[in-house]
Each structure stands twice: as C-alpha cells, then as structure tokens.
Coordinates of C-alpha atoms and ligand atoms in Angstrom, one line a residue:
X1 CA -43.5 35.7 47.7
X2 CA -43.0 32.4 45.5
X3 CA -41.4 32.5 42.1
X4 CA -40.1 30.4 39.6
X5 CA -40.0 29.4 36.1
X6 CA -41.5 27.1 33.8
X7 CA -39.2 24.1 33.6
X8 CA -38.7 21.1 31.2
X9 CA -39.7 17.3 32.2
X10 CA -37.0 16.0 30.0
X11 CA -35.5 13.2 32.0
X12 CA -38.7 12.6 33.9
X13 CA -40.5 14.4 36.9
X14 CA -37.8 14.1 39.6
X15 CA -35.2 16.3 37.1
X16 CA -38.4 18.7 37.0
X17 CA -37.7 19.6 40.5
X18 CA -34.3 19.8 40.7
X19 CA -33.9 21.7 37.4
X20 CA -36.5 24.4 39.5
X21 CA -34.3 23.7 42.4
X22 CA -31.1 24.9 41.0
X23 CA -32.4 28.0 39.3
X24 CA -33.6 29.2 43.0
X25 CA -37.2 27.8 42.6
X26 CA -39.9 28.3 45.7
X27 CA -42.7 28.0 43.1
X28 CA -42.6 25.9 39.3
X29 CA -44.5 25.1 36.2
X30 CA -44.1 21.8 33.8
X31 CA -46.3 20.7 31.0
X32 CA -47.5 16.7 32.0
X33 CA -46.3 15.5 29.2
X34 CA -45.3 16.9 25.1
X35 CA -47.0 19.5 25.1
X36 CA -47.5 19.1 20.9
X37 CA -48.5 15.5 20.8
X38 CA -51.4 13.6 21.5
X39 CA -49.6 10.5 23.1
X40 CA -49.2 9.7 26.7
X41 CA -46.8 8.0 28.2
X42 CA -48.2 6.4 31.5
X43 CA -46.3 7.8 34.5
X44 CA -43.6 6.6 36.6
X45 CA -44.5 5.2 39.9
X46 CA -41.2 5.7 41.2
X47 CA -40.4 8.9 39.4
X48 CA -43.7 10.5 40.6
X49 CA -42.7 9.5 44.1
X50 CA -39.4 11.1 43.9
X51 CA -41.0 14.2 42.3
X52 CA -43.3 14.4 45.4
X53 CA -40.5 13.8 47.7
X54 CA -38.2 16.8 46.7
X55 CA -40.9 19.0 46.3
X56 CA -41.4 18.8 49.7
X57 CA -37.8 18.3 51.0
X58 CA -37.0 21.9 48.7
X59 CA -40.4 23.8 49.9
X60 CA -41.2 24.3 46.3
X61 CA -44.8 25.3 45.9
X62 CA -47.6 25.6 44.7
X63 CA -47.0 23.3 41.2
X64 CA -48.6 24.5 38.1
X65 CA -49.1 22.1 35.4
X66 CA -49.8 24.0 31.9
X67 CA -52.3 21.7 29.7
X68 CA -51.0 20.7 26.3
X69 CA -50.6 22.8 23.2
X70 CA -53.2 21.5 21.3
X71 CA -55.9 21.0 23.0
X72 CA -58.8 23.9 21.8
X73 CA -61.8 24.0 24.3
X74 CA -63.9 26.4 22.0
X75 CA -63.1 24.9 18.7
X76 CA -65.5 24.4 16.1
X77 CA -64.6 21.4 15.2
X78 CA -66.6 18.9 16.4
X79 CA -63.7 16.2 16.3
X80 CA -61.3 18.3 17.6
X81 CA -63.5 19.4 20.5
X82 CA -64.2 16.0 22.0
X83 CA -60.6 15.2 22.1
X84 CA -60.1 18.4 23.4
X85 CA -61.8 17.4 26.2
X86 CA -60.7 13.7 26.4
X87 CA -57.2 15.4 26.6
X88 CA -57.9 18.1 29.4
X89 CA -59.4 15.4 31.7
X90 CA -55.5 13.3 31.1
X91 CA -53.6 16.6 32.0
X92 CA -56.2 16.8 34.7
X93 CA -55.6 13.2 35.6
X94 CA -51.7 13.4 35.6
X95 CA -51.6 17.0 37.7
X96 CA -53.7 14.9 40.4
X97 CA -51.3 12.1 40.3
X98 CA -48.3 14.4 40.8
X99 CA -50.0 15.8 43.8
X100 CA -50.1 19.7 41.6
X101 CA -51.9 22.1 42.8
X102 CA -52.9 24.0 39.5
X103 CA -54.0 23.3 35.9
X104 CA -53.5 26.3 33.8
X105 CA -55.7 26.2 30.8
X106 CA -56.1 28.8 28.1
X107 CA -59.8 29.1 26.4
X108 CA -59.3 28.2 23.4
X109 CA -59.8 29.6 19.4
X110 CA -62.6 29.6 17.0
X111 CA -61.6 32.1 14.7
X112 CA -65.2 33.5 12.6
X113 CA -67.3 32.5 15.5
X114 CA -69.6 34.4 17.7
X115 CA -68.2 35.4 21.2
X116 CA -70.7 34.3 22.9
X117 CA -71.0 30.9 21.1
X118 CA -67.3 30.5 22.4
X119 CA -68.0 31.0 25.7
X120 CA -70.8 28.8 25.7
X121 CA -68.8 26.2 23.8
X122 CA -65.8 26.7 26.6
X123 CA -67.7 26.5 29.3
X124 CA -69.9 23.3 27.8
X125 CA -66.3 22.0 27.7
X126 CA -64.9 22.6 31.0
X127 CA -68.4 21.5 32.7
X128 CA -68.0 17.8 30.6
X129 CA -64.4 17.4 31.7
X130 CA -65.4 18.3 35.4
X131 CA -68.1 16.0 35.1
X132 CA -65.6 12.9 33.8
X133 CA -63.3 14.3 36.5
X134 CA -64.3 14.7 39.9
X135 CA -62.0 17.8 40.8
X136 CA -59.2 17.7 43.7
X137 CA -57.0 20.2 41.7
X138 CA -58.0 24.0 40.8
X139 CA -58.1 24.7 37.2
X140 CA -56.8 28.3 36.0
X141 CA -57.9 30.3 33.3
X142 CA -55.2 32.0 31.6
X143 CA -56.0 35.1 29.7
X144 CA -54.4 35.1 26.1
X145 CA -52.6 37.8 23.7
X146 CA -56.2 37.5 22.0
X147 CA -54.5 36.2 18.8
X148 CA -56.4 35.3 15.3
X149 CA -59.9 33.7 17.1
X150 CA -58.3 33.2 21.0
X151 CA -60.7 33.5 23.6
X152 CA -59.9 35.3 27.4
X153 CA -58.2 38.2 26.1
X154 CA -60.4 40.6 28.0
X155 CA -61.2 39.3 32.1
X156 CA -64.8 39.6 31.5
X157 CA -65.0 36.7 28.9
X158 CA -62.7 34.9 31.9
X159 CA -65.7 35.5 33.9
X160 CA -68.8 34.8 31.4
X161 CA -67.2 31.3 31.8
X162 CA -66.9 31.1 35.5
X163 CA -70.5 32.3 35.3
X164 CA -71.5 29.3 33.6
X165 CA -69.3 26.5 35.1
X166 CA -71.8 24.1 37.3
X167 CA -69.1 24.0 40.0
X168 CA -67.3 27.3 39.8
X169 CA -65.2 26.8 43.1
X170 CA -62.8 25.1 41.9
X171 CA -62.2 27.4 39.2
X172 CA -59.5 30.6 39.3
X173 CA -57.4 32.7 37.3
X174 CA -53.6 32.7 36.1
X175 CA -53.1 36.2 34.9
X176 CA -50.0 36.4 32.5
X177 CA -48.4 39.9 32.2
X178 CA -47.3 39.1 28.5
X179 CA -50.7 38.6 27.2
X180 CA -52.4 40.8 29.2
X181 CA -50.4 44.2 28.0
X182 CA -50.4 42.6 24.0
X183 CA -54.8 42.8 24.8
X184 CA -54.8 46.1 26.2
X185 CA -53.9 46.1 30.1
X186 CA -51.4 48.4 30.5
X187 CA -49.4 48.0 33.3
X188 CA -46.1 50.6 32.7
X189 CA -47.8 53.5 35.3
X190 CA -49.2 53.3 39.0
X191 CA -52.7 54.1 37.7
X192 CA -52.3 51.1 35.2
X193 CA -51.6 48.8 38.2
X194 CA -54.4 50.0 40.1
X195 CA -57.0 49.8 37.4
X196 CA -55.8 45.7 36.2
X197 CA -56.9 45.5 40.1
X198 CA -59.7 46.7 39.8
X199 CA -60.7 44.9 36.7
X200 CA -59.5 41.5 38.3
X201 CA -61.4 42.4 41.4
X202 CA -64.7 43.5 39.2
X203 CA -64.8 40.6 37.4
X204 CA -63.6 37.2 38.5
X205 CA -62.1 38.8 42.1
X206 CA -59.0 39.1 43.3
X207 CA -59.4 36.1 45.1
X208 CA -59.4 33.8 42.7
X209 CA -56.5 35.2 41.0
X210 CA -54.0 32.1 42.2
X211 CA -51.3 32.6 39.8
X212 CA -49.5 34.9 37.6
X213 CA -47.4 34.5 34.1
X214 CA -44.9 37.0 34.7
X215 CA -43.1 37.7 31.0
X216 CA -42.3 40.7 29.9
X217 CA -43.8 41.6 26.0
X218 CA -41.3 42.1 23.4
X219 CA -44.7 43.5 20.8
X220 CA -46.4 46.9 21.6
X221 CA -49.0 47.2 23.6
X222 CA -51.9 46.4 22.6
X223 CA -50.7 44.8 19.2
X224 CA -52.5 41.3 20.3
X225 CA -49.3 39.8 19.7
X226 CA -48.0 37.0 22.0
X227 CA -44.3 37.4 22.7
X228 CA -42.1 36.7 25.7
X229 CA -39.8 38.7 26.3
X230 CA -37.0 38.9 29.4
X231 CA -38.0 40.7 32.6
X232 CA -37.6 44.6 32.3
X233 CA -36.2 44.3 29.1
X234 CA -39.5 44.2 26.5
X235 CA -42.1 46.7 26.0
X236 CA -43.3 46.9 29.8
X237 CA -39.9 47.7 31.0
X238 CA -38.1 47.4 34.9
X239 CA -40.8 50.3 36.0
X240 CA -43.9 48.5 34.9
X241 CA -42.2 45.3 36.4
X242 CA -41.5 47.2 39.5
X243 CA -45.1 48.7 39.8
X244 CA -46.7 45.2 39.4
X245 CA -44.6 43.2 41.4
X246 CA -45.1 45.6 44.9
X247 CA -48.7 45.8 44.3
X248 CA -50.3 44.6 46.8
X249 CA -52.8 42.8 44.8
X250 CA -50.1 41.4 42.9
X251 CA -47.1 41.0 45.8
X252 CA -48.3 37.4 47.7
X253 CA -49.1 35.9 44.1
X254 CA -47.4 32.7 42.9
X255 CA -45.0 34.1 40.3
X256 CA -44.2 31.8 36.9
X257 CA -42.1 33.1 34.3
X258 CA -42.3 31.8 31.1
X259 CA -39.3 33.8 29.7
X260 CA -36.9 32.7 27.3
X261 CA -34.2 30.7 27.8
X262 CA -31.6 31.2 25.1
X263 CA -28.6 30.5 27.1
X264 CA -27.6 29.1 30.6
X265 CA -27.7 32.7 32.2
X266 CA -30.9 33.6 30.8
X267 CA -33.1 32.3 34.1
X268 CA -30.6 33.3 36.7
X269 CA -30.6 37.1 34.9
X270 CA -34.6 37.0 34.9
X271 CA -34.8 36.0 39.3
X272 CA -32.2 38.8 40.1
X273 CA -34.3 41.0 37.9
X274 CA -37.4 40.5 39.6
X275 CA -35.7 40.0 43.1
X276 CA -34.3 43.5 42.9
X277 CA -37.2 45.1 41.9
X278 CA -38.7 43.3 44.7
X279 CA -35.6 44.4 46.7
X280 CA -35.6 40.8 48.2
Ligands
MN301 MN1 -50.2 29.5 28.7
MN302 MN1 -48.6 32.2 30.1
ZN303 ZN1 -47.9 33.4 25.9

C-alpha cells in the first residue's frame, strides 16, 4: 500500500522529494506552483531532472499534483472561467513535465446556480482544457465538503461529469475521507465502509477510484464543513480509520494525507497512526 503526504515545493521540486522521502514517503502530493497566485514561474530544467531522478532512485509513486487554489471550473463568471481553464491546462502542462502521474482537481463553486448548469459548465470546462491539452496524465475529481456553492459533494455529480466528458478515460476519482464524511458518507461502522463502496462502485466504479485524501474531520458529520483533522483523532476516529483503511476496496489505494502540520512530529505521528491500523 503507498502512502504519503502532501508536501511543500519550497526550495524547488528536487526538496519535494526528499522532504516526502524523509517523512517515509512511497507515494506524494505537491501543488505545481503557489497554489493562491496566478503567476508561473517557468520550471527548472535541472531541478525537474533531479525531481525525476530521486523519485525513481526512492520508489516513490504514483505523484499527485493538486491544481491551484483559485482556479473555479463551474464559476459563473465568465472572466474567471476562461482563466480557469487557461490555468488548469498550465497545472496540466507542468504535472506532464514532472513526469506526475495525477492531477487532482476539485469541481468548482457557483453558489445560486442550478446543479445541473454546474455540471454542464464543469464538464464544458474540462472538455476545452482536454481539447488545448492532449492528455498523457489522468485528471482526478476530488469530491468536496460541499461548502457554500461547491460542486462533487455527492459521487453522482462526480459522475454526471464523467458522463459528459468527450474522452472520459482519462478521467478518475480522488476520494478524500475529510470531505466525504463533512457531505454525508459516513465511514465510522463496517456497514458505512461497505455502502461508500458501493456508492463508488455504482457510480463512477471502483476502478477509477486512483487516489484517496486520507484526513480525518475535525466538524461533525455531515455539517458540510471542510476541516482536516489528524488521523484517528477528529470526528471519524482510529475505528473508522481502521475500517477504511483494510477495506478491500480501499486497501491497494494510493493514500495522501493532507493533515496538518503544526509541528515537526505532526507527520511522523499521522504514518504510525495509519501504519498501525494497517498493522504494517
Ligand atoms: Mn483538494
Ligand atoms: Mn483533499
Ligand atoms: Zn479539504
């Protein structure tokens, strides 16, 4: 099973690697670049290289890249939207360039607006940027807390937009634990397990679910509030952790925490967490 964190590209792409490396890394997440800005720094030849190089030197795979902050795929905001999309195909550009397996994506927000209208509006979006960008990467939907206007909060929205993608192939899921108990997936009992499944399978299938978000919730269920919290110690608790993480349509998954990290200890704590409820 691969697991790993989310880890910051201060320093460059290379220091990526080895920050994943020291914290016991066999999987990682980075952003490509600030994830609240809207400039781009081109990348390093050399420090790409490098990146490439100890990724496979350290066995550390797949690599997720998480799209920038602002970019909005269902806004309303006709502006907004198009740079939305010039700025999806530059994250999709730079995971490419690193040699990344995975773009994760959320949906996006229009807060006031039709579901439907976002899903065509998402979708619209996703089929321009594929269209500007030849795929060799997979991009991943993440499903979202379902915050003021977020999209992807239940799976079958997930899927209304696979449904409408021109080239749905190259298209999966990242399921993230955080969001998915503050919508309404409750994972803390063996029959909440098995039912997630079983949505995941009924709707986009379980086999395009390539990656999971693993965070714990520090907000109630269901609350639609979108807070990470450490492993076992937030509203879903060790159990629900322990349930999830043996499933077996969860067990194989790429693992990404996205927990916080308030001090030093706060990522080594998290991986012996989830390795003893893995007893690994
Ligand atoms: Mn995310
Ligand atoms: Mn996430
Ligand atoms: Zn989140």
């Amino acid at each position: 099973m691969r697991i790993g964190f989310h880890v910051s590209i201060s320093g460059g792409f290379s220091l990526a690697v080895q920050r994943a490396y020291e914290s016991g890394c066999t999987t990682m997440q980075i952003f490509s670049r600030n994830p609240r800005g809207w400039t781009v720094k081109p990348m390093d030849q050399a420090d790409v290289a490098e990146f490439k190089r100890l990724r496979e030197q350290w066995d550390i795979g797949p690599v997720f890249v998480h799209t920038n902050y602002l970019i909005n795929l269902a806004s309303k905001k006709p502006d907004l939207y198009a740079k939305s999309i010039e700025q999806f195909v530059i994250d999709l550009e730079r995971t490419e360039k690193l040699g990344a397996e995975y773009l994760v994506t959320h949906l996006g927000s229009a807060s006031g607006q039709e579901e439907e209208w976002m899903i065509e509006q998402v979708a619209a979006a996703l089929n321009m940027a594929m269209k500007l960008h030849p795929l060799k990467a997979t991009i991943l939907l993440e499903n979202t807390a379902g915050e003021k206007g977020d999209m992807g909060y239940r799976l079958e929205q997930v899927r209304q937009v696979m449904d409408r993608l021109k080239d749905p192939s190259k298209v999966g899921l990242c399921y993230d634990t955080c969001h998915g108990f503050a919508a309404g997936y409750d994972i803390r009992t063996k029959q909440g397990v098995d039912a997630l499944a079983g949505v995941i399978e009924g709707t986009v299938g379980l086999d395009r679910l390539r990656g999971v978000h693993l965070n714990d919730c520090l907000r109630d269920f269901d609350s639609r509030v979108d807070r990470h919290w450490h492993i076992g110690e937030g509203k879903i608790g060790e159990e629900g952790f322990r349930l999830f993480l043996n499933h077996p349509a969860f067990r194989d998954v790429p693992k990404i925490m996205e927990t916080p990290k308030e001090t030093e200890e706060d990522d080594p704590k998290n991986l012996r967490v989830v390795k003893k409820l893995m007893k690994m």
